[in-house]
mmCIF file of C-alpha atoms in Angstrom:
data_model
loop_
_atom_site.group_PDB
_atom_site.id
_atom_site.type_symbol
_atom_site.label_atom_id
_atom_site.label_comp_id
_atom_site.label_asym_id
_atom_site.label_seq_id
_atom_site.Cartn_x
_atom_site.Cartn_y
_atom_site.Cartn_z
ATOM 1 C CA MET A 1 0.000 0.000 0.000
ATOM 2 C CA VAL A 2 2.853 2.384 0.689
ATOM 3 C CA ARG A 3 3.896 4.241 -2.435
ATOM 4 C CA ALA A 4 7.191 5.960 -2.901
ATOM 5 C CA PRO A 5 6.682 9.707 -3.261
ATOM 6 C CA ILE A 6 8.603 9.847 -6.476
ATOM 7 C CA ASP A 7 8.017 13.452 -7.379
ATOM 8 C CA ALA A 8 8.160 14.661 -3.833
ATOM 9 C CA VAL A 9 11.903 14.395 -3.749
ATOM 10 C CA GLU A 10 12.619 15.841 -7.153
ATOM 11 C CA SER A 11 14.749 18.914 -7.414
ATOM 12 C CA ARG A 12 12.759 22.128 -7.469
ATOM 13 C CA PRO A 13 13.359 25.840 -7.165
ATOM 14 C CA HIS A 14 13.128 27.039 -3.597
ATOM 15 C CA LEU A 15 10.096 29.251 -3.865
ATOM 16 C CA SER A 16 6.870 27.535 -4.735
ATOM 17 C CA ASP A 17 3.249 27.414 -3.703
ATOM 18 C CA ASP A 18 4.191 24.516 -1.505
ATOM 19 C CA ASP A 19 6.860 26.249 0.467
ATOM 20 C CA PRO A 20 5.850 26.868 4.055
ATOM 21 C CA GLY A 21 6.522 30.546 3.832
ATOM 22 C CA MET A 22 4.357 31.063 0.794
ATOM 23 C CA THR A 23 0.642 31.641 0.847
ATOM 24 C CA ALA A 24 -1.902 30.020 -1.364
ATOM 25 C CA GLY A 25 -2.524 33.395 -2.893
ATOM 26 C CA VAL A 26 0.770 33.208 -4.756
ATOM 27 C CA ASP A 27 -0.520 30.522 -7.043
ATOM 28 C CA PRO A 28 -3.271 31.737 -9.381
ATOM 29 C CA LYS A 29 -4.767 28.250 -9.495
ATOM 30 C CA GLU A 30 -5.254 28.313 -5.770
ATOM 31 C CA THR A 31 -6.901 31.699 -5.735
ATOM 32 C CA GLY A 32 -9.605 30.637 -8.122
ATOM 33 C CA MET A 33 -8.080 32.180 -11.203
ATOM 34 C CA LYS A 34 -8.202 30.462 -14.546
ATOM 35 C CA ALA A 35 -6.401 27.335 -15.487
ATOM 36 C CA SER A 36 -2.654 27.090 -15.578
ATOM 37 C CA SER A 37 -0.689 26.407 -18.690
ATOM 38 C CA GLU A 38 -0.288 22.874 -17.380
ATOM 39 C CA THR A 39 -4.009 22.323 -17.663
ATOM 40 C CA GLU A 40 -4.328 24.103 -20.934
ATOM 41 C CA ARG A 41 -1.641 21.935 -22.440
ATOM 42 C CA SER A 42 -3.351 18.798 -21.209
ATOM 43 C CA GLY A 43 -6.673 19.748 -22.735
ATOM 44 C CA ALA A 44 -8.454 19.145 -19.450
ATOM 45 C CA PRO A 45 -11.520 21.233 -18.599
ATOM 46 C CA SER A 46 -10.684 24.741 -17.468
ATOM 47 C CA ARG A 47 -11.646 24.756 -13.814
ATOM 48 C CA THR A 48 -10.362 26.624 -10.841
ATOM 49 C CA ALA A 49 -9.837 25.579 -7.266
ATOM 50 C CA THR A 50 -12.899 27.653 -6.455
ATOM 51 C CA ASP A 51 -14.963 25.649 -8.926
ATOM 52 C CA VAL A 52 -13.845 22.495 -7.171
ATOM 53 C CA ALA A 53 -14.653 23.962 -3.774
ATOM 54 C CA ARG A 54 -18.133 24.932 -4.924
ATOM 55 C CA ARG A 55 -18.750 21.451 -6.295
ATOM 56 C CA VAL A 56 -17.612 19.816 -3.040
ATOM 57 C CA ALA A 57 -19.856 22.141 -1.039
ATOM 58 C CA ASP A 58 -22.841 21.320 -3.266
ATOM 59 C CA ILE A 59 -22.206 17.610 -2.831
ATOM 60 C CA LEU A 60 -21.887 17.848 0.933
ATOM 61 C CA SER A 61 -24.957 20.024 1.259
ATOM 62 C CA ASP A 62 -26.988 17.591 -0.819
ATOM 63 C CA ALA A 63 -25.751 14.785 1.432
ATOM 64 C CA GLY A 64 -27.020 16.605 4.518
ATOM 65 C CA ALA A 65 -23.836 18.041 5.991
ATOM 66 C CA ASP A 66 -24.029 21.466 7.589
ATOM 67 C CA LEU A 67 -20.931 21.732 9.784
ATOM 68 C CA VAL A 68 -17.378 22.036 8.498
ATOM 69 C CA ALA A 69 -14.412 22.420 10.838
ATOM 70 C CA SER A 70 -11.130 23.290 9.194
ATOM 71 C CA LEU A 71 -7.462 23.912 9.658
ATOM 72 C CA PRO A 72 -5.517 24.956 6.579
ATOM 73 C CA ASP A 73 -3.182 23.156 4.294
ATOM 74 C CA ASN A 74 -2.518 25.478 1.380
ATOM 75 C CA TRP A 75 -3.977 22.983 -1.071
ATOM 76 C CA ILE A 76 -7.381 23.449 0.567
ATOM 77 C CA ALA A 77 -7.195 27.149 1.401
ATOM 78 C CA PRO A 78 -9.622 28.079 -1.407
ATOM 79 C CA MET A 79 -12.046 25.417 -0.229
ATOM 80 C CA ILE A 80 -11.859 26.705 3.327
ATOM 81 C CA ARG A 81 -12.607 30.213 2.087
ATOM 82 C CA HIS A 82 -15.560 28.878 0.155
ATOM 83 C CA PHE A 83 -17.068 27.099 3.154
ATOM 84 C CA ASP A 84 -16.553 30.212 5.231
ATOM 85 C CA ALA A 85 -18.699 32.179 2.798
ATOM 86 C CA ASP A 86 -21.271 29.493 2.012
ATOM 87 C CA ASN A 87 -24.282 30.068 4.243
ATOM 88 C CA ARG A 88 -25.475 26.506 3.872
ATOM 89 C CA PHE A 89 -22.718 25.576 6.308
ATOM 90 C CA ARG A 90 -21.509 26.576 9.714
ATOM 91 C CA HIS A 91 -17.766 26.806 9.267
ATOM 92 C CA VAL A 92 -15.624 26.572 12.389
ATOM 93 C CA PRO A 93 -11.909 27.271 12.048
ATOM 94 C CA VAL A 94 -10.079 25.275 14.704
ATOM 95 C CA ASN A 95 -6.511 25.652 15.895
ATOM 96 C CA ARG A 96 -5.756 21.967 16.343
ATOM 97 C CA GLU A 97 -7.097 19.162 14.173
ATOM 98 C CA GLU A 98 -8.145 17.047 17.134
ATOM 99 C CA SER A 99 -10.546 19.802 18.111
ATOM 100 C CA ALA A 100 -12.249 19.231 14.761
ATOM 101 C CA VAL A 101 -12.695 15.592 15.739
ATOM 102 C CA GLY A 102 -14.350 16.611 18.991
ATOM 103 C CA LEU A 103 -16.602 19.163 17.347
ATOM 104 C CA CYS A 104 -17.625 17.018 14.363
ATOM 105 C CA SER A 105 -18.228 13.972 16.553
ATOM 106 C CA GLY A 106 -20.467 15.960 18.858
ATOM 107 C CA ALA A 107 -22.380 17.187 15.825
ATOM 108 C CA PHE A 108 -23.335 13.575 15.162
ATOM 109 C CA PHE A 109 -25.916 13.991 17.930
ATOM 110 C CA THR A 110 -27.595 16.774 15.980
ATOM 111 C CA GLY A 111 -28.375 14.293 13.221
ATOM 112 C CA ALA A 112 -25.727 15.642 10.847
ATOM 113 C CA PRO A 113 -22.163 14.506 11.557
ATOM 114 C CA GLY A 114 -19.527 17.115 10.873
ATOM 115 C CA VAL A 115 -16.848 17.341 8.221
ATOM 116 C CA ALA A 116 -13.193 17.999 9.054
ATOM 117 C CA LEU A 117 -11.395 19.736 6.198
ATOM 118 C CA ILE A 118 -7.716 19.369 7.024
ATOM 119 C CA GLY A 119 -4.336 18.472 5.658
ATOM 120 C CA ALA A 120 -2.710 15.063 5.692
ATOM 121 C CA SER A 121 -0.304 16.087 8.443
ATOM 122 C CA GLY A 122 -3.159 17.281 10.612
ATOM 123 C CA PHE A 123 -5.055 14.081 10.021
ATOM 124 C CA LEU A 124 -2.108 12.100 11.344
ATOM 125 C CA THR A 125 -2.324 14.012 14.611
ATOM 126 C CA CYS A 126 -5.913 12.772 15.058
ATOM 127 C CA ILE A 127 -5.321 9.029 15.342
ATOM 128 C CA TYR A 128 -5.827 8.852 19.105
ATOM 129 C CA ALA A 129 -8.992 10.940 18.973
ATOM 130 C CA ILE A 130 -10.410 8.838 16.150
ATOM 131 C CA THR A 131 -9.802 5.553 17.909
ATOM 132 C CA LYS A 132 -10.986 6.815 21.288
ATOM 133 C CA ILE A 133 -14.040 8.760 20.219
ATOM 134 C CA ASN A 134 -15.186 7.584 16.808
ATOM 135 C CA TYR A 135 -14.300 3.942 17.244
ATOM 136 C CA THR A 136 -15.201 3.526 20.918
ATOM 137 C CA TYR A 137 -18.643 5.071 20.514
ATOM 138 C CA GLN A 138 -19.133 4.209 16.817
ATOM 139 C CA ILE A 139 -19.602 7.836 15.865
ATOM 140 C CA PRO A 140 -19.197 8.721 12.193
ATOM 141 C CA MET A 141 -17.628 11.877 10.807
ATOM 142 C CA LEU A 142 -16.064 12.741 7.487
ATOM 143 C CA PHE A 143 -12.452 13.723 6.965
ATOM 144 C CA LEU A 144 -11.635 15.588 3.767
ATOM 145 C CA ILE A 145 -7.868 15.563 3.613
ATOM 146 C CA THR A 146 -5.102 16.447 1.213
ATOM 147 C CA MET A 147 -2.978 13.647 -0.170
ATOM 148 C CA ARG A 148 0.250 15.404 0.606
ATOM 149 C CA GLY A 149 3.397 13.528 -0.246
ATOM 150 C CA ASP A 150 1.834 11.656 -3.137
ATOM 151 C CA PRO A 151 3.513 11.730 -6.522
ATOM 152 C CA GLY A 152 3.130 15.248 -7.819
ATOM 153 C CA ASP A 153 3.680 16.942 -4.476
ATOM 154 C CA PRO A 154 7.024 18.702 -4.732
ATOM 155 C CA ALA A 155 7.232 19.551 -1.035
ATOM 156 C CA ARG A 156 10.015 17.716 0.742
ATOM 157 C CA PHE A 157 8.460 18.374 4.120
ATOM 158 C CA HIS A 158 5.517 16.197 3.105
ATOM 159 C CA VAL A 159 7.600 13.158 2.187
ATOM 160 C CA SER A 160 6.601 11.513 5.463
ATOM 161 C CA ASN A 161 2.924 11.751 4.530
ATOM 162 C CA GLY A 162 3.608 10.019 1.234
ATOM 163 C CA LEU A 163 5.431 7.272 3.029
ATOM 164 C CA TYR A 164 3.206 6.677 6.029
ATOM 165 C CA LEU A 165 -0.276 8.181 5.610
ATOM 166 C CA ARG A 166 -1.836 5.213 3.842
ATOM 167 C CA ALA A 167 -0.031 2.757 6.085
ATOM 168 C CA VAL A 168 -1.404 4.490 9.182
ATOM 169 C CA MET A 169 -4.927 4.510 7.760
ATOM 170 C CA ASP A 170 -4.558 0.816 6.984
ATOM 171 C CA ALA A 171 -3.348 0.175 10.526
ATOM 172 C CA ILE A 172 -6.533 1.594 12.041
ATOM 173 C CA ALA A 173 -8.707 0.185 9.252
ATOM 174 C CA ILE A 174 -10.411 3.482 8.595
ATOM 175 C CA PRO A 175 -12.517 3.512 5.428
ATOM 176 C CA PHE A 176 -10.765 5.576 2.774
ATOM 177 C CA ILE A 177 -11.253 6.663 -0.803
ATOM 178 C CA ASP A 178 -8.798 8.527 -2.951
ATOM 179 C CA ILE A 179 -10.120 11.132 -5.396
ATOM 180 C CA ASP A 180 -7.935 12.252 -8.255
ATOM 181 C CA ARG A 181 -10.575 13.351 -10.780
ATOM 182 C CA TYR A 182 -13.238 16.039 -10.725
ATOM 183 C CA ASP A 183 -15.769 13.566 -12.045
ATOM 184 C CA ASP A 184 -15.239 11.406 -8.971
ATOM 185 C CA LEU A 185 -16.077 14.144 -6.465
ATOM 186 C CA GLY A 186 -19.571 12.690 -6.144
ATOM 187 C CA LYS A 187 -18.007 9.910 -4.111
ATOM 188 C CA ILE A 188 -17.705 12.424 -1.274
ATOM 189 C CA GLY A 189 -21.483 12.426 -0.923
ATOM 190 C CA ALA A 190 -21.584 8.651 -1.003
ATOM 191 C CA ALA A 191 -18.931 8.493 1.712
ATOM 192 C CA TYR A 192 -20.834 10.976 3.877
ATOM 193 C CA ARG A 193 -24.007 8.915 3.645
ATOM 194 C CA HIS A 194 -22.308 5.559 4.030
ATOM 195 C CA MET A 195 -20.383 6.481 7.169
ATOM 196 C CA SER A 196 -23.640 6.666 9.088
ATOM 197 C CA VAL A 197 -24.569 3.202 7.865
ATOM 198 C CA ILE A 198 -21.337 1.705 9.129
ATOM 199 C CA GLY A 199 -21.017 3.861 12.259
ATOM 200 C CA ARG A 200 -17.447 4.782 11.494
ATOM 201 C CA PRO A 201 -15.539 7.809 10.315
ATOM 202 C CA TYR A 202 -14.608 7.979 6.642
ATOM 203 C CA VAL A 203 -11.629 9.575 4.965
ATOM 204 C CA VAL A 204 -11.692 11.128 1.520
ATOM 205 C CA GLY A 205 -8.238 11.973 0.242
ATOM 206 C CA MET A 206 -8.061 14.643 -2.453
ATOM 207 C CA SER A 207 -5.132 14.909 -4.822
ATOM 208 C CA ARG A 208 -3.349 18.094 -5.715
ATOM 209 C CA ASN A 209 -4.619 17.850 -9.265
ATOM 210 C CA VAL A 210 -8.258 17.530 -8.369
ATOM 211 C CA LEU A 211 -8.050 20.355 -5.842
ATOM 212 C CA ARG A 212 -6.465 22.649 -8.424
ATOM 213 C CA GLY A 213 -9.032 21.722 -11.046
ATOM 214 C CA ASN A 214 -6.489 20.068 -13.280
ATOM 215 C CA ARG A 215 -8.389 16.807 -13.593
ATOM 216 C CA MET B 1 -9.114 26.081 49.795
ATOM 217 C CA ALA B 2 -10.758 23.392 47.707
ATOM 218 C CA MET B 3 -13.838 21.166 47.643
ATOM 219 C CA LEU B 4 -14.222 17.441 47.862
ATOM 220 C CA ILE B 5 -15.428 16.275 44.469
ATOM 221 C CA ASP B 6 -18.259 14.224 45.963
ATOM 222 C CA ALA B 7 -19.682 17.242 47.781
ATOM 223 C CA CYS B 8 -19.166 19.540 44.810
ATOM 224 C CA PHE B 9 -20.814 17.230 42.289
ATOM 225 C CA SER B 10 -23.638 16.463 44.719
ATOM 226 C CA ALA B 11 -24.343 20.184 44.935
ATOM 227 C CA LEU B 12 -24.363 20.460 41.152
ATOM 228 C CA ALA B 13 -26.546 17.385 40.729
ATOM 229 C CA ALA B 14 -29.036 18.724 43.260
ATOM 230 C CA ARG B 15 -29.496 21.817 41.084
ATOM 231 C CA TRP B 16 -29.438 19.947 37.795
ATOM 232 C CA THR B 17 -32.703 20.193 35.880
ATOM 233 C CA ASP B 18 -32.791 19.620 32.135
ATOM 234 C CA GLU B 19 -29.246 20.516 31.158
ATOM 235 C CA LEU B 20 -27.373 18.067 28.951
ATOM 236 C CA VAL B 21 -24.075 17.014 30.478
ATOM 237 C CA ILE B 22 -20.880 15.871 28.800
ATOM 238 C CA THR B 23 -18.264 14.432 31.113
ATOM 239 C CA SER B 24 -14.564 13.993 30.588
ATOM 240 C CA ALA B 25 -12.181 11.164 31.330
ATOM 241 C CA GLY B 26 -11.825 9.888 34.839
ATOM 242 C CA ASN B 27 -13.205 11.585 37.886
ATOM 243 C CA SER B 28 -15.899 13.721 36.298
ATOM 244 C CA SER B 29 -17.380 10.699 34.521
ATOM 245 C CA GLU B 30 -16.990 8.427 37.521
ATOM 246 C CA VAL B 31 -18.360 10.729 40.191
ATOM 247 C CA TRP B 32 -21.193 12.087 38.037
ATOM 248 C CA TRP B 33 -22.234 8.503 37.275
ATOM 249 C CA GLU B 34 -22.005 7.509 40.946
ATOM 250 C CA ILE B 35 -24.227 10.406 42.007
ATOM 251 C CA THR B 36 -26.744 10.563 39.159
ATOM 252 C CA ARG B 37 -26.824 7.081 37.541
ATOM 253 C CA ASP B 38 -27.988 8.924 34.436
ATOM 254 C CA THR B 39 -27.361 7.931 30.825
ATOM 255 C CA GLU B 40 -30.065 9.899 29.030
ATOM 256 C CA ARG B 41 -29.094 13.466 29.780
ATOM 257 C CA THR B 42 -25.417 12.629 30.225
ATOM 258 C CA PHE B 43 -22.849 11.487 27.712
ATOM 259 C CA TYR B 44 -19.748 10.032 29.297
ATOM 260 C CA LEU B 45 -16.923 10.940 26.921
ATOM 261 C CA GLU B 46 -14.079 9.100 28.534
ATOM 262 C CA ALA B 47 -10.445 9.279 27.491
ATOM 263 C CA SER B 48 -10.748 11.946 24.826
ATOM 264 C CA MET B 49 -7.688 13.805 26.104
ATOM 265 C CA SER B 50 -9.113 17.330 26.100
ATOM 266 C CA LEU B 51 -11.950 17.121 23.597
ATOM 267 C CA SER B 52 -15.002 17.008 25.871
ATOM 268 C CA THR B 53 -15.827 20.709 25.579
ATOM 269 C CA MET B 54 -15.380 20.661 21.809
ATOM 270 C CA PHE B 55 -17.584 17.574 21.648
ATOM 271 C CA ALA B 56 -20.209 19.369 23.731
ATOM 272 C CA ALA B 57 -19.954 22.431 21.504
ATOM 273 C CA GLY B 58 -20.659 20.257 18.469
ATOM 274 C CA ILE B 59 -23.919 19.147 20.078
ATOM 275 C CA ALA B 60 -24.805 22.502 21.599
ATOM 276 C CA MET B 61 -24.663 24.232 18.219
ATOM 277 C CA GLY B 62 -27.551 22.065 17.085
ATOM 278 C CA TYR B 63 -29.739 22.606 20.144
ATOM 279 C CA PRO B 64 -29.784 26.353 20.774
ATOM 280 C CA ASP B 65 -32.720 26.057 23.147
ATOM 281 C CA ALA B 66 -31.050 23.491 25.394
ATOM 282 C CA ARG B 67 -28.333 24.162 27.936
ATOM 283 C CA PHE B 68 -25.131 22.173 28.197
ATOM 284 C CA TRP B 69 -22.570 21.540 30.901
ATOM 285 C CA ALA B 70 -19.247 20.149 29.708
ATOM 286 C CA PHE B 71 -16.763 18.909 32.281
ATOM 287 C CA ILE B 72 -13.084 18.827 31.470
ATOM 288 C CA GLY B 73 -10.260 17.814 33.775
ATOM 289 C CA ASP B 74 -7.439 20.235 34.418
ATOM 290 C CA GLY B 75 -4.993 17.718 32.969
ATOM 291 C CA ALA B 76 -6.995 17.650 29.753
ATOM 292 C CA PHE B 77 -7.384 21.425 29.811
ATOM 293 C CA ALA B 78 -3.628 21.851 30.043
ATOM 294 C CA MET B 79 -3.215 19.662 26.962
ATOM 295 C CA ASN B 80 -5.355 21.818 24.719
ATOM 296 C CA THR B 81 -5.782 25.373 25.923
ATOM 297 C CA GLY B 82 -6.160 26.389 22.290
ATOM 298 C CA MET B 83 -9.735 25.126 22.431
ATOM 299 C CA LEU B 84 -10.552 28.221 24.478
ATOM 300 C CA PHE B 85 -10.026 30.379 21.419
ATOM 301 C CA VAL B 86 -12.385 28.195 19.426
ATOM 302 C CA GLU B 87 -14.938 28.332 22.238
ATOM 303 C CA ARG B 88 -14.617 32.101 22.353
ATOM 304 C CA ASP B 89 -15.161 32.327 18.597
ATOM 305 C CA LEU B 90 -18.156 30.023 18.772
ATOM 306 C CA ALA B 91 -19.541 32.073 21.665
ATOM 307 C CA LEU B 92 -22.246 29.537 22.375
ATOM 308 C CA PRO B 93 -24.648 31.080 24.883
ATOM 309 C CA ASN B 94 -25.899 27.663 25.944
ATOM 310 C CA LEU B 95 -22.588 26.038 26.894
ATOM 311 C CA VAL B 96 -20.906 26.084 30.289
ATOM 312 C CA SER B 97 -17.399 24.611 30.274
ATOM 313 C CA VAL B 98 -16.491 23.313 33.710
ATOM 314 C CA ILE B 99 -12.826 22.804 34.572
ATOM 315 C CA VAL B 100 -12.390 20.132 37.238
ATOM 316 C CA ALA B 101 -9.261 21.532 38.836
ATOM 317 C CA ASN B 102 -7.973 18.903 41.241
ATOM 318 C CA ARG B 103 -4.387 19.664 40.282
ATOM 319 C CA CYS B 104 -3.642 16.047 39.478
ATOM 320 C CA TYR B 105 -4.271 13.335 36.933
ATOM 321 C CA GLY B 106 -7.123 11.963 38.975
ATOM 322 C CA SER B 107 -8.052 9.113 36.685
ATOM 323 C CA THR B 108 -4.560 7.748 36.352
ATOM 324 C CA GLY B 109 -3.287 7.384 39.877
ATOM 325 C CA GLY B 110 -3.422 10.942 41.118
ATOM 326 C CA VAL B 111 -0.019 11.962 39.835
ATOM 327 C CA VAL B 112 0.419 15.688 40.374
ATOM 328 C CA LEU B 113 -0.158 17.983 37.402
ATOM 329 C CA PRO B 114 3.107 19.769 36.544
ATOM 330 C CA ASP B 115 3.336 23.222 38.135
ATOM 331 C CA SER B 116 -0.226 22.681 39.172
ATOM 332 C CA ARG B 117 -0.515 25.128 42.060
ATOM 333 C CA ASP B 118 0.861 27.940 39.940
ATOM 334 C CA ILE B 119 -1.726 27.635 37.192
ATOM 335 C CA ASP B 120 -4.606 30.090 37.358
ATOM 336 C CA PHE B 121 -7.133 28.401 35.092
ATOM 337 C CA ALA B 122 -9.625 31.236 35.405
ATOM 338 C CA ALA B 123 -6.993 33.734 34.309
ATOM 339 C CA VAL B 124 -6.158 31.553 31.314
ATOM 340 C CA ALA B 125 -9.821 31.545 30.292
ATOM 341 C CA ARG B 126 -10.118 35.310 30.742
ATOM 342 C CA ALA B 127 -6.954 35.864 28.745
ATOM 343 C CA ALA B 128 -8.427 33.809 25.928
ATOM 344 C CA GLY B 129 -11.354 36.189 25.810
ATOM 345 C CA VAL B 130 -14.014 34.216 27.652
ATOM 346 C CA ALA B 131 -16.184 36.937 29.138
ATOM 347 C CA ARG B 132 -17.948 34.969 31.848
ATOM 348 C CA VAL B 133 -15.511 33.144 34.101
ATOM 349 C CA PHE B 134 -16.342 31.874 37.575
ATOM 350 C CA ILE B 135 -14.229 30.119 40.147
ATOM 351 C CA PHE B 136 -15.573 28.204 43.140
ATOM 352 C CA ASP B 137 -13.463 26.755 45.915
ATOM 353 C CA SER B 138 -16.192 25.879 48.428
ATOM 354 C CA VAL B 139 -19.600 24.294 48.226
ATOM 355 C CA ALA B 140 -21.125 27.303 49.956
ATOM 356 C CA LYS B 141 -19.753 29.636 47.294
ATOM 357 C CA LEU B 142 -20.861 27.269 44.555
ATOM 358 C CA GLU B 143 -24.390 27.179 45.911
ATOM 359 C CA ALA B 144 -24.465 30.943 46.258
ATOM 360 C CA GLY B 145 -23.140 31.608 42.776
ATOM 361 C CA PHE B 146 -24.742 28.712 40.957
ATOM 362 C CA ASP B 147 -27.557 30.550 39.221
ATOM 363 C CA GLU B 148 -25.362 33.291 37.860
ATOM 364 C CA ALA B 149 -22.676 30.889 36.684
ATOM 365 C CA PHE B 150 -24.762 28.020 35.371
ATOM 366 C CA ARG B 151 -28.150 29.475 34.511
ATOM 367 C CA SER B 152 -27.381 32.827 32.897
ATOM 368 C CA ALA B 153 -27.042 33.016 29.132
ATOM 369 C CA GLY B 154 -23.638 33.490 27.588
ATOM 370 C CA PRO B 155 -20.538 31.423 26.931
ATOM 371 C CA THR B 156 -19.131 30.552 30.325
ATOM 372 C CA THR B 157 -16.151 28.887 31.930
ATOM 373 C CA VAL B 158 -16.436 27.649 35.511
ATOM 374 C CA VAL B 159 -13.404 26.531 37.495
ATOM 375 C CA LEU B 160 -14.089 24.100 40.335
ATOM 376 C CA GLU B 161 -11.176 24.038 42.769
ATOM 377 C CA LEU B 162 -11.134 20.497 44.128
ATOM 378 C CA GLU B 163 -9.074 18.318 46.393
ATOM 379 C CA PRO B 164 -7.331 15.389 44.737
ATOM 380 C CA PRO B 165 -9.611 12.322 44.754
ATOM 381 C CA ALA B 166 -9.571 10.559 48.118
ATOM 382 C CA ARG B 167 -10.659 7.189 46.801
ATOM 383 C CA HIS B 168 -11.163 5.170 43.662
ATOM 384 C CA TYR B 169 -14.366 5.622 41.699
ATOM 385 C CA GLU B 170 -15.901 3.167 39.264
ATOM 386 C CA SER B 171 -16.320 3.998 35.605
ATOM 387 C CA PRO B 172 -19.831 3.962 34.148
ATOM 388 C CA PRO B 173 -20.358 0.304 33.212
ATOM 389 C CA PHE B 174 -21.313 0.751 29.571
ATOM 390 C CA ASP B 175 -19.773 0.119 26.199
ATOM 391 C CA GLY B 176 -19.466 3.120 23.903
ATOM 392 C CA PRO B 177 -22.255 2.194 21.489
ATOM 393 C CA GLU B 178 -24.698 1.653 24.346
ATOM 394 C CA LEU B 179 -23.988 5.137 25.660
ATOM 395 C CA LYS B 180 -24.412 6.520 22.161
ATOM 396 C CA TYR B 181 -27.812 4.915 21.730
ATOM 397 C CA ARG B 182 -29.084 5.771 25.209
ATOM 398 C CA PHE B 183 -28.114 9.428 24.869
ATOM 399 C CA GLY B 184 -29.133 9.679 21.220
ATOM 400 C CA ARG B 185 -32.545 8.065 21.705
ATOM 401 C CA ALA B 186 -33.239 10.385 24.634
ATOM 402 C CA LEU B 187 -32.396 13.377 22.445
ATOM 403 C CA GLU B 188 -34.737 12.114 19.747
ATOM 404 C CA LYS B 189 -37.563 11.734 22.225
ATOM 405 C CA ARG B 190 -37.029 15.054 23.948
ATOM 406 C CA PHE B 191 -36.530 17.163 20.842
ATOM 407 C CA SER B 192 -38.700 15.189 18.396
ATOM 408 C CA ARG B 193 -36.021 14.914 15.757
ATOM 409 C CA ASN B 194 -34.020 12.196 14.067
ATOM 410 C CA VAL B 195 -30.586 11.868 15.562
ATOM 411 C CA LEU B 196 -29.411 8.311 15.102
ATOM 412 C CA PRO B 197 -29.179 6.711 11.658
#
């Protein structure tokens, strides 16, 4: 299951959208501007990160979600901004990913389990909370996470996610789907509904390409 | 000056009406269960390591007309003081966060909390921007200030200054899913809404 993060260790100029000191606003794709030359060359549909965010919000709203707790990874910054402005949702910025687990798990008792929109690194800090709250009490919640460290992620500081994220998810047997295409975003709604059937949390991992609208 | 947890929780339970209660790991779960034997208005969130107030907030947001008490141990509080900023931002008028300040890890052998006597939990809450902060170190003061602290509207933090536990308490004898269904079904009945799948 563990894949080598081939591209994550490739040589790259120092400054990039993935450098910790850079904001998402540096990259036009991540501010909702039109498609990059990469996309245009590929012939893929011209979508922006904001288009993707809107589609994800529509899917989650249709599925019955109304609470999103978030902590940024710059891949999902546009999506966080969207949820913050979308009045179909109550968006709660948290300052520690485990707090999102607490909040979203409590929301289960309102009839609509919450959604944690966080990065891969933040998800890895939640393992104890997931096993102690969501598994012990069989409380579902949805994690929308970034697949940092996968091939295509140039950030060296996310190599560990590429190496261990899937292995950790396997170790706790948490249901997981990987989305790398815009046309597959509908699976998010299916995951949200199905997690209540199985009484477990569900993880949806979103690739860099799908979040940027490249696929 | 500090209270015995049995006396403190007995005073709270005697004034408890229809509030929904979320307990934290260890003593708050154990003593609340011993005194109340309740599983329909209480959810025993054991071993969450600091997430009981966030968990309560997630419920409280969906029931604006109900009132919530969320206990959190001082050991858990010290692990995640950042939650105070989230609580302040949420500003839930129906949630009272109750810090069980016994200055030790009461559920795991009573080992002393590091630098425990020097920590002013109420000051930490005020510094985080929580407007309504109350501290009680005697049952008499708790009884006198109960209505203002627990019954007035507005996001609130209450600090209960307690002695370390003097004896061992039993955990509520339920598996997680049973607690989920008992609490969830009671919510459905009380609020006439679908909660559980």
